[in-house]
Coordinates of N, CA and C in Angstrom, one line a residue:
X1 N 14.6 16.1 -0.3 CA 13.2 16.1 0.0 C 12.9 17.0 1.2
X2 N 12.0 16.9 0.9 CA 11.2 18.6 2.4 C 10.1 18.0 2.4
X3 N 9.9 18.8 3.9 CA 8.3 18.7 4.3 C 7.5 19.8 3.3
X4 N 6.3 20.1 2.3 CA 5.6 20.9 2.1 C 4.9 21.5 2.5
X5 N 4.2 20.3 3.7 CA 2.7 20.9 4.2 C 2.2 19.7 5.4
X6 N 1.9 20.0 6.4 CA 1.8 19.4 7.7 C 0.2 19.4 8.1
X7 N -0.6 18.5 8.4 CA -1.8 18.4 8.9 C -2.0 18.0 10.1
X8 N -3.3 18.6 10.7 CA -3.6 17.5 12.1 C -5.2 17.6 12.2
X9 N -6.0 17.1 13.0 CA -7.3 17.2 13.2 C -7.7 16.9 14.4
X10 N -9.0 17.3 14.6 CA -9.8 17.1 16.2 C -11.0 16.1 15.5
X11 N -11.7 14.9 16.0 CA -12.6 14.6 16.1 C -14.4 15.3 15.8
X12 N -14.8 14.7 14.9 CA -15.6 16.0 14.1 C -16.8 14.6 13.7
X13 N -17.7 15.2 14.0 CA -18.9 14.4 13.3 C -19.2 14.1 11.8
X14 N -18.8 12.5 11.4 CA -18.8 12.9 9.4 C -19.3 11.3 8.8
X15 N -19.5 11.8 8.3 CA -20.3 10.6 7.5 C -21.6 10.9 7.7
X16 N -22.9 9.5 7.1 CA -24.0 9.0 7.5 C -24.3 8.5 9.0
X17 N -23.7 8.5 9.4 CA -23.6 7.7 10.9 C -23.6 9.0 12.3
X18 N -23.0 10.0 11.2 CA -22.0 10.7 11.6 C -21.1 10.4 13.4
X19 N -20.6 9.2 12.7 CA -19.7 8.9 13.9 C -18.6 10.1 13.8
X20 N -17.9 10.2 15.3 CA -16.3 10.6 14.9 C -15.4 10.5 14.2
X21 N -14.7 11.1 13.4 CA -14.0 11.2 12.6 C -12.6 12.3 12.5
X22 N -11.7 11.9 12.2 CA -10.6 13.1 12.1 C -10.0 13.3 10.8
X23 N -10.9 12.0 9.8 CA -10.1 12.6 8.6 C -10.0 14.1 7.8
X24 N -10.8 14.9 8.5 CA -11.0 16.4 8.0 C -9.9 17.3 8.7
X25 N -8.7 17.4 8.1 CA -7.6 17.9 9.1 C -7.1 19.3 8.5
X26 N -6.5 19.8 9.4 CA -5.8 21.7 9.1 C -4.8 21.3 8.6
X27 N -4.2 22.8 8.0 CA -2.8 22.8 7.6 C -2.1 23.7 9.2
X28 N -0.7 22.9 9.3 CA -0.2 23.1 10.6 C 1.2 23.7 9.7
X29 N 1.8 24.8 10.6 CA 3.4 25.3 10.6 C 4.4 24.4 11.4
X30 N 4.0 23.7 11.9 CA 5.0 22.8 13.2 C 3.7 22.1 13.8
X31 N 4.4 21.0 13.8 CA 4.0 19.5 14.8 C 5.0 19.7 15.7
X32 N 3.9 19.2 17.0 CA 4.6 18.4 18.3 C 4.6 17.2 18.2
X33 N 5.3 16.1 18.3 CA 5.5 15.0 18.1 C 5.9 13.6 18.8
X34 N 5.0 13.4 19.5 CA 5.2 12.3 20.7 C 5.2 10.8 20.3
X35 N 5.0 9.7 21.1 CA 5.3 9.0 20.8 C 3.8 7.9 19.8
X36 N 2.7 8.6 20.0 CA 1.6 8.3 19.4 C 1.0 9.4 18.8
X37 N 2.0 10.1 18.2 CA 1.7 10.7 16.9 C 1.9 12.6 17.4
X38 N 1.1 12.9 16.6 CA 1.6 14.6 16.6 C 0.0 15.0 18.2
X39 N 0.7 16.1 18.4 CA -0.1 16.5 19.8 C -1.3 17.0 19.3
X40 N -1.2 17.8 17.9 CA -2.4 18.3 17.5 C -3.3 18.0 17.3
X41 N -2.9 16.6 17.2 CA -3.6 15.4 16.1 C -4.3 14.4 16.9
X42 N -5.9 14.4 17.1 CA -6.2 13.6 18.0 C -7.6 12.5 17.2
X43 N -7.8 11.3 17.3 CA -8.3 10.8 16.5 C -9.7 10.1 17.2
X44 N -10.4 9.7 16.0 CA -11.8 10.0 16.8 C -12.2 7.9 16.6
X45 N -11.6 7.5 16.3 CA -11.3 5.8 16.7 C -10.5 5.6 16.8
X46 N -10.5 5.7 18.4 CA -8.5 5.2 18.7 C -8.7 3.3 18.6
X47 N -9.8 2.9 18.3 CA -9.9 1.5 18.2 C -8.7 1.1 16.8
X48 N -9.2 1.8 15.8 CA -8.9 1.7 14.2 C -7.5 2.8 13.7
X49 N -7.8 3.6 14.5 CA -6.6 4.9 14.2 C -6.0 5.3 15.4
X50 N -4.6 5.6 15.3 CA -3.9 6.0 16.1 C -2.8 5.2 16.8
X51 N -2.3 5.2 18.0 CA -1.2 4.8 18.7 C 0.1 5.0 18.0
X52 N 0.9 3.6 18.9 CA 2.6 4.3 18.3 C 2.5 3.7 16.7
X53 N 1.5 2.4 16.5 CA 1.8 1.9 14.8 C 1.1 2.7 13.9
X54 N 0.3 3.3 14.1 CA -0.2 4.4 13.2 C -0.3 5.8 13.7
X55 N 0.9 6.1 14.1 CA 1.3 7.6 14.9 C 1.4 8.9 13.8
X56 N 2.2 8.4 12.3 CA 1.7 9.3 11.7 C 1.7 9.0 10.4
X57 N 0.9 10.0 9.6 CA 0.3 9.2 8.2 C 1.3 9.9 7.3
X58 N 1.7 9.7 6.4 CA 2.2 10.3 4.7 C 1.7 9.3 3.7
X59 N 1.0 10.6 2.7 CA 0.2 10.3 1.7 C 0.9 10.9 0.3
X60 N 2.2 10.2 -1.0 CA 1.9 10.8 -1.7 C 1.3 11.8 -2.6
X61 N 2.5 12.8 -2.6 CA 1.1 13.9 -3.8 C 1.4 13.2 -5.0
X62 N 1.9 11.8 -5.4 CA 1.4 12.0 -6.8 C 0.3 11.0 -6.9
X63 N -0.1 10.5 -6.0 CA -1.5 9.6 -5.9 C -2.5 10.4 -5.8
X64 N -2.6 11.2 -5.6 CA -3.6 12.3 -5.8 C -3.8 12.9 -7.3
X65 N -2.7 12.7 -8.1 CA -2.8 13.0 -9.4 C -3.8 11.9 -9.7
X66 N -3.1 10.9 -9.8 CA -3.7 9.6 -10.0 C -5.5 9.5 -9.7
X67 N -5.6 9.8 -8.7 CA -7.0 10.1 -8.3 C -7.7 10.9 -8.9
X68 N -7.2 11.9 -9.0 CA -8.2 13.1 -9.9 C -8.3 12.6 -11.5
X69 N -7.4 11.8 -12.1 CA -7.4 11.4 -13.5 C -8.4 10.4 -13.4
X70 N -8.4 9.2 -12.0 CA -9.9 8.0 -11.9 C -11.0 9.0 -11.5
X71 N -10.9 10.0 -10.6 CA -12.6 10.4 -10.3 C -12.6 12.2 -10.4
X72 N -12.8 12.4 -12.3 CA -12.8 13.6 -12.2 C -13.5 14.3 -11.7
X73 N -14.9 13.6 -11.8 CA -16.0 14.9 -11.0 C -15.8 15.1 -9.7
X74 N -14.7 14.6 -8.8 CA -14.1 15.2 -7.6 C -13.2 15.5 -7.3
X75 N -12.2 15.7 -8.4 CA -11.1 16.1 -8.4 C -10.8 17.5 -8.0
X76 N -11.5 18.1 -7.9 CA -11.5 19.9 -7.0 C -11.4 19.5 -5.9
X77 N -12.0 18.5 -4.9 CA -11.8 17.9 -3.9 C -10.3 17.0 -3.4
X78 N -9.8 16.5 -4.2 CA -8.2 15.7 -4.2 C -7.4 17.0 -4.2
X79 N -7.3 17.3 -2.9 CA -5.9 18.5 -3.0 C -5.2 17.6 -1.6
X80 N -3.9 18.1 -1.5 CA -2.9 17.5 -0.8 C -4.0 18.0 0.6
X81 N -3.9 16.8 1.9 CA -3.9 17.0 3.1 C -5.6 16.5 3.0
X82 N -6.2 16.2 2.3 CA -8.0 16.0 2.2 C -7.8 14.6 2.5
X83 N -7.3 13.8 2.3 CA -7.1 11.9 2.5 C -7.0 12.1 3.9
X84 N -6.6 12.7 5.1 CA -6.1 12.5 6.4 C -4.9 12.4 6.4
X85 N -4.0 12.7 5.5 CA -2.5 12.4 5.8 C -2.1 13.4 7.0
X86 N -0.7 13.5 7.5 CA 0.0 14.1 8.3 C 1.0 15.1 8.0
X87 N 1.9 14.4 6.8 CA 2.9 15.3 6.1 C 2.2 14.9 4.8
X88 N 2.8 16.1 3.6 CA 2.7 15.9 2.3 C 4.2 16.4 1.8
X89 N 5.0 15.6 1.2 CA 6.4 15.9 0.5 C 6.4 15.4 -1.3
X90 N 7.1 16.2 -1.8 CA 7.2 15.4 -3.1 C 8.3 14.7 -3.3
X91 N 8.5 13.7 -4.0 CA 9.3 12.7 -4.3 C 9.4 11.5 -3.6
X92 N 8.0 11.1 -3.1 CA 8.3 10.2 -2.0 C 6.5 9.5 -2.5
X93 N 6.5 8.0 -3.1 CA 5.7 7.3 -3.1 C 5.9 6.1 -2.8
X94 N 4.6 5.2 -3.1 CA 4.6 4.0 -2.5 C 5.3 3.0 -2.8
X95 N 5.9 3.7 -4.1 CA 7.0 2.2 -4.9 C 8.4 2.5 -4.4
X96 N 8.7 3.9 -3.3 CA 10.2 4.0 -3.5 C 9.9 4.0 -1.6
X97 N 9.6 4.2 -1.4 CA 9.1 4.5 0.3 C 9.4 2.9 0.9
X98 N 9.9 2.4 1.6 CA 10.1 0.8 2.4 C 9.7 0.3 3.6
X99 N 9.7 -0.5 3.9 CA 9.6 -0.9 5.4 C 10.6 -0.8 5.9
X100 N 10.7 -0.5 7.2 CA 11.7 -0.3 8.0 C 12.8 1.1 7.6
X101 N 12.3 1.7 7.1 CA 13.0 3.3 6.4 C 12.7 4.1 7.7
X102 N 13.9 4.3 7.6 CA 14.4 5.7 9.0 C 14.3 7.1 8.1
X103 N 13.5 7.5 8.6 CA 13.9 9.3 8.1 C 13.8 10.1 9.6
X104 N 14.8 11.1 9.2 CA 14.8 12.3 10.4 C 14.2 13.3 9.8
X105 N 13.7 13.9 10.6 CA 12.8 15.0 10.1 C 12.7 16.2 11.3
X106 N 13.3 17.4 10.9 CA 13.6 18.0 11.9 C 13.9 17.5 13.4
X107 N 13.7 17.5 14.4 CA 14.5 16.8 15.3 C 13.4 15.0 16.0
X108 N 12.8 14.9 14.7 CA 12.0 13.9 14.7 C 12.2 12.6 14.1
X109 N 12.5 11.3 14.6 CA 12.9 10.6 14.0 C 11.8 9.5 13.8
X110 N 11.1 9.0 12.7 CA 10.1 8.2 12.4 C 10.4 6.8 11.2
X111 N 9.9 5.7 11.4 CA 10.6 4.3 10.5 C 8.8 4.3 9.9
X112 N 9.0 3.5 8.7 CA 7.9 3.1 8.4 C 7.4 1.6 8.6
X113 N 6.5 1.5 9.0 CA 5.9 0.2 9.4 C 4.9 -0.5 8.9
X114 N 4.3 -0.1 7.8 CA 3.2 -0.7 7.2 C 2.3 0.3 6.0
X115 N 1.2 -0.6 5.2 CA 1.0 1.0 4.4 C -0.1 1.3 5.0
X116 N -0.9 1.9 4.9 CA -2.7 2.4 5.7 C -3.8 1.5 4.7
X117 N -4.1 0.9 5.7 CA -5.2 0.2 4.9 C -6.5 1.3 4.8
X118 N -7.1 1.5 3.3 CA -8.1 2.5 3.2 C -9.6 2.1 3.9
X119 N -10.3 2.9 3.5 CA -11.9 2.6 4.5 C -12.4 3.2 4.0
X120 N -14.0 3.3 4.0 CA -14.7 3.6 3.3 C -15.3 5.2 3.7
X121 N -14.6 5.0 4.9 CA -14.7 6.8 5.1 C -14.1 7.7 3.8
X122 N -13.3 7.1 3.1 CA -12.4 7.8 2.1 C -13.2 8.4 0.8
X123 N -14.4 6.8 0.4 CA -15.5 7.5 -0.1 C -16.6 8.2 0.3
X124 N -16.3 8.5 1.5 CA -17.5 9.3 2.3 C -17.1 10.9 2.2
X125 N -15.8 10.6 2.5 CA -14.8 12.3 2.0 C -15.4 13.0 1.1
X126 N -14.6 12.4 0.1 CA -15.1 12.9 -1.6 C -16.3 12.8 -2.3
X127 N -17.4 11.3 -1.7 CA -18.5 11.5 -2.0 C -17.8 10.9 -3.8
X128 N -17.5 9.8 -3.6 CA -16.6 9.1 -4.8 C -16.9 7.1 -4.4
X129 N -17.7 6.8 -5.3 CA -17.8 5.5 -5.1 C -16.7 4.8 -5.2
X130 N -16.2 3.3 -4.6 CA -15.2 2.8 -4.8 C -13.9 3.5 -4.7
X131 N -13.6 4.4 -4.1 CA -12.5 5.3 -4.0 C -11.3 4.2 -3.4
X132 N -11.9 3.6 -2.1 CA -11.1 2.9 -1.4 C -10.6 1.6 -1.9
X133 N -11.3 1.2 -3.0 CA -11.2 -0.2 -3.7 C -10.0 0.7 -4.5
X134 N -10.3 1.0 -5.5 CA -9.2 1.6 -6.4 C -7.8 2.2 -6.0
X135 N -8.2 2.6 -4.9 CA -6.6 3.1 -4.0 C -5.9 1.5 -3.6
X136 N -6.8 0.9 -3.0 CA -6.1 -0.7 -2.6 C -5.9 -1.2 -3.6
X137 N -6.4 -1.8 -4.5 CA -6.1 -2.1 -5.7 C -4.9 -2.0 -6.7
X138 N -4.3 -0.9 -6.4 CA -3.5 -0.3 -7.4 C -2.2 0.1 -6.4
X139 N -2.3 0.4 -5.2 CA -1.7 0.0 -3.6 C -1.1 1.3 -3.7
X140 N -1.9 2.3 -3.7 CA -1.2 4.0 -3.2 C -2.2 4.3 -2.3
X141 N -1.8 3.8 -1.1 CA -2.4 3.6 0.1 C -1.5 4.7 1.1
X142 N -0.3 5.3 0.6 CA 0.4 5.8 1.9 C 0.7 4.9 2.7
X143 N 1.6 5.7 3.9 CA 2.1 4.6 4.8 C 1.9 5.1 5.9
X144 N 2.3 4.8 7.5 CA 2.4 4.9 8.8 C 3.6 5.0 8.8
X145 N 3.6 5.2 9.7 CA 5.0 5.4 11.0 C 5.1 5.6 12.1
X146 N 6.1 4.6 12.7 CA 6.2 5.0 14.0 C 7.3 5.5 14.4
X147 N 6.8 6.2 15.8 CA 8.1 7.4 16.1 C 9.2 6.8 16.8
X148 N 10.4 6.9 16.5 CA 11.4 6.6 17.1 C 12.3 7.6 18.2
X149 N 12.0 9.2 17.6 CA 12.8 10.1 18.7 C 11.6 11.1 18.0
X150 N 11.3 12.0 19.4 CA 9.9 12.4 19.9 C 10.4 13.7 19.7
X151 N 9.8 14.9 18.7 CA 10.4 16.0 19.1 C 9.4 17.0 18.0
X152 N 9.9 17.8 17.0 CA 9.2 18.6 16.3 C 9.5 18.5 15.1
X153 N 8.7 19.0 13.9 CA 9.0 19.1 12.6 C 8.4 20.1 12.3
X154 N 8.7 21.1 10.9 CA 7.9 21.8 10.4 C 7.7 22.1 8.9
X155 N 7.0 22.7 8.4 CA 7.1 23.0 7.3 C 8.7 23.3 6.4
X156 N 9.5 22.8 5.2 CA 10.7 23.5 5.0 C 11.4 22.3 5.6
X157 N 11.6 21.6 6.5 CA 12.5 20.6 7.2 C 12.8 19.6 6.2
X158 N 13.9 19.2 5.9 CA 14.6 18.3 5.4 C 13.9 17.0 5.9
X159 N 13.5 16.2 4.9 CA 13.4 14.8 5.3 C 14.3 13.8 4.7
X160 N 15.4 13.0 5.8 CA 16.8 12.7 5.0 C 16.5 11.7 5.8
X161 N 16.8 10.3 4.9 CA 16.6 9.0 4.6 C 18.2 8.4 5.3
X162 N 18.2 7.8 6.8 CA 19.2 7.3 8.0 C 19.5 6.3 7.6
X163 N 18.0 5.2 7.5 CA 18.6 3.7 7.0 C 17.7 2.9 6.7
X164 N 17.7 2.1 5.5 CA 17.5 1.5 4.8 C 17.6 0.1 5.1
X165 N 16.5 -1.1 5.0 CA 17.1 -2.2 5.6 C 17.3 -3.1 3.9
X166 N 18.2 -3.9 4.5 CA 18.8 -4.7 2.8 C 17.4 -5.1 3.0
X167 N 17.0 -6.4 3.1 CA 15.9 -7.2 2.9 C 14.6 -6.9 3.3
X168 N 13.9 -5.7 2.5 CA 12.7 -5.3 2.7 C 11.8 -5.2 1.7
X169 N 10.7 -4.2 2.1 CA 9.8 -4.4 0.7 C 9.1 -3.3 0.3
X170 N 9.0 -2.4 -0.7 CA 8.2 -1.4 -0.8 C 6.5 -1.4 -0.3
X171 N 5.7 -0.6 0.2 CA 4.5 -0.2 0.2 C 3.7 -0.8 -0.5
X172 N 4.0 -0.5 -1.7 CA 2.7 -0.9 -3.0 C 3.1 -2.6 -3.0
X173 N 4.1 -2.8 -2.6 CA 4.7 -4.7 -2.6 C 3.9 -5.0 -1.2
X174 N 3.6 -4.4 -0.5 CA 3.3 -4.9 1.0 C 1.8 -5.3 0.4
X175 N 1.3 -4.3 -0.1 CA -0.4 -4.5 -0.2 C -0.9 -5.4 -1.7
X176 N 0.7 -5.6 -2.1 CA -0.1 -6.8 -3.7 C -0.4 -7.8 -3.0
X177 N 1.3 -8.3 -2.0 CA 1.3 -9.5 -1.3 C -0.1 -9.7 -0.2
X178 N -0.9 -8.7 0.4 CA -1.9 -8.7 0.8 C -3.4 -9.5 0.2
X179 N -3.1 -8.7 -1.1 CA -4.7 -8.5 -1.7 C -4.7 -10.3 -2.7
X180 N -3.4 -10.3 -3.3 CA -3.1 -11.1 -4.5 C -3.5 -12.5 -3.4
X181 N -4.6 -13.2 -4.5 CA -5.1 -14.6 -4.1 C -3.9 -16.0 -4.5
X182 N -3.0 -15.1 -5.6 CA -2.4 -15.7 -6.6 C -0.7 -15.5 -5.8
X183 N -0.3 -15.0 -5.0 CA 1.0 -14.6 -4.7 C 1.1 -16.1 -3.7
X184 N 2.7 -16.9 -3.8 CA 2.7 -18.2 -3.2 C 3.1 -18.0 -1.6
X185 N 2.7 -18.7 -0.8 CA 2.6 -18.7 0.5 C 4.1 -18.3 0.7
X186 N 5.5 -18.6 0.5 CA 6.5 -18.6 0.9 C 6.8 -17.4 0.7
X187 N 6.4 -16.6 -0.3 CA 6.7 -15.3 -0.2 C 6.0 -14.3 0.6
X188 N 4.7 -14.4 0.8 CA 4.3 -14.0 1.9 C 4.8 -14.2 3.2
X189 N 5.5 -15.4 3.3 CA 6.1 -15.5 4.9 C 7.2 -15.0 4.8
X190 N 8.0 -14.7 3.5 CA 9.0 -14.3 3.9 C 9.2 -12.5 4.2
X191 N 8.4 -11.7 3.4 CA 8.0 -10.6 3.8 C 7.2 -10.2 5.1
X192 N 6.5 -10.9 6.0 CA 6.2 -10.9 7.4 C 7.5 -10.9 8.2
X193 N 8.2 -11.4 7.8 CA 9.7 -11.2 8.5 C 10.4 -10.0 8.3
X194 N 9.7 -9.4 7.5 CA 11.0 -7.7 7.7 C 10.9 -7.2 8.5
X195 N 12.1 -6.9 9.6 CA 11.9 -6.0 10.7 C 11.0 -4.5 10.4
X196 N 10.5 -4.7 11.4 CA 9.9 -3.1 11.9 C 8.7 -3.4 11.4
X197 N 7.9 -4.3 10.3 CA 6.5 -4.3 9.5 C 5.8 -4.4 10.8
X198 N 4.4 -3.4 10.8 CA 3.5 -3.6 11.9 C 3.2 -5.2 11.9
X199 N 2.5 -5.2 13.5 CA 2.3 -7.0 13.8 C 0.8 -7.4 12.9
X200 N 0.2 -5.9 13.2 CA -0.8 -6.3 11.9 C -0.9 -7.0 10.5
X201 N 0.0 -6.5 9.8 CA 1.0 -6.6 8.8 C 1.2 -8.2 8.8
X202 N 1.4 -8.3 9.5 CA 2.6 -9.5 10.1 C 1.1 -10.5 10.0
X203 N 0.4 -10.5 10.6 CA -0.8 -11.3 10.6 C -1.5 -11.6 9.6
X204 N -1.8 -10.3 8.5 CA -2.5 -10.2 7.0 C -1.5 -11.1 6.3
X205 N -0.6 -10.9 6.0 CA 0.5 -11.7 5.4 C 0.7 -13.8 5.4
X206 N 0.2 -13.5 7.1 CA 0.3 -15.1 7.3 C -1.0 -15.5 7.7
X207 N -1.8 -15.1 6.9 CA -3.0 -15.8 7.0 C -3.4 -17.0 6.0

């Protein structure tokens, strides 16, 4: 697996509100990469976005397929890096991707910790009703990460998979166990227990 394509953004007036916003982000040749995310990358609610648990975003590209097949008339608009992601790689989605997954990535080392819960800025993006319901729903939500060793990545860099924990849970499993009215309390507690899952996570789960 490789990195394809690298994004970052500055705080930008968007929506109806037009509050701050960074989901409108460049394509980058190299990230600097600290410990709350890439240096480029600066976000415009650090209330809701940002720090070390949501330091950096990956958004499959084949959920984007997926998307342009649910909302054709904006499908010219669904190209890789338009969601707010950070990196875009192929072969990496929400059903194979885990909690607590170590990847190195050029001399950057990052675990996953949770998937991105969507917002409705997403349908503010594309100007696509229900966008954010149907991404949650169907749980190709992308994930976070947080940084473990602080350094650089760039386009071309190998993204090689360190370690894997036995008792974890995929992405799209993190957000059924969220949403499902119907999933029995014991398994929800037992998936709040996987190391590394944000404390967020950790709280949705045992509610």
């Amino acid at each position: 697996m490789l990195v394809d394509a690298l994004f970052a953004g500055k705080p930008q007036a968007f929506g109806p509100r037009q509050s701050p916003s960074s989901i409108i982000k460049q394509p980058f040749e190299q990230l600097h990469i600290e410990i709350d995310g890439a240096v480029e990358d600066e976000q415009g609610n650090k209330k809701l976005h940002g720090g070390p648990e949501m330091a950096m975003h990956q958004y499959s590209q084949e959920n984007y397929e997926l998307l342009q097949k649910q909302f054709p008339t904006v499908a010219h608009k669904l190209v890789f890096g338009s969601i707010g992601e950070n990196i875009s790689a192929g072969q990496m989605n929400d059903n194979n991707v885990f909690i607590g997954d170590t990847y190195r990535i050029g001399s950057v080392v990052l675990q996953v910790n949770s998937p991105r819960a969507p917002c409705v800025k997403i349908n503010q993006r594309y100007g696509a009703k229900n966008m954010d319901l149907f991404i949650a729903e169907h749980g190709i939500t992308g994930w976070y990460y947080r940084v473990i060793e602080t350094g650089f990545m760039q386009i071309g860099d190998a993204i090689n998979l360190e370690h894997r924990l036995q008792n974890t849970r995929c992405i799209s499993d993190i957000m059924r166990l969220v949403r499902s009215k119907d999933t029995c309390i014991a398994e929800k507690a037992d998936a709040s227990k996987i190391n590394g899952l944000a404390a967020e996570w950790v709280r949705k789960l045992n509610k």
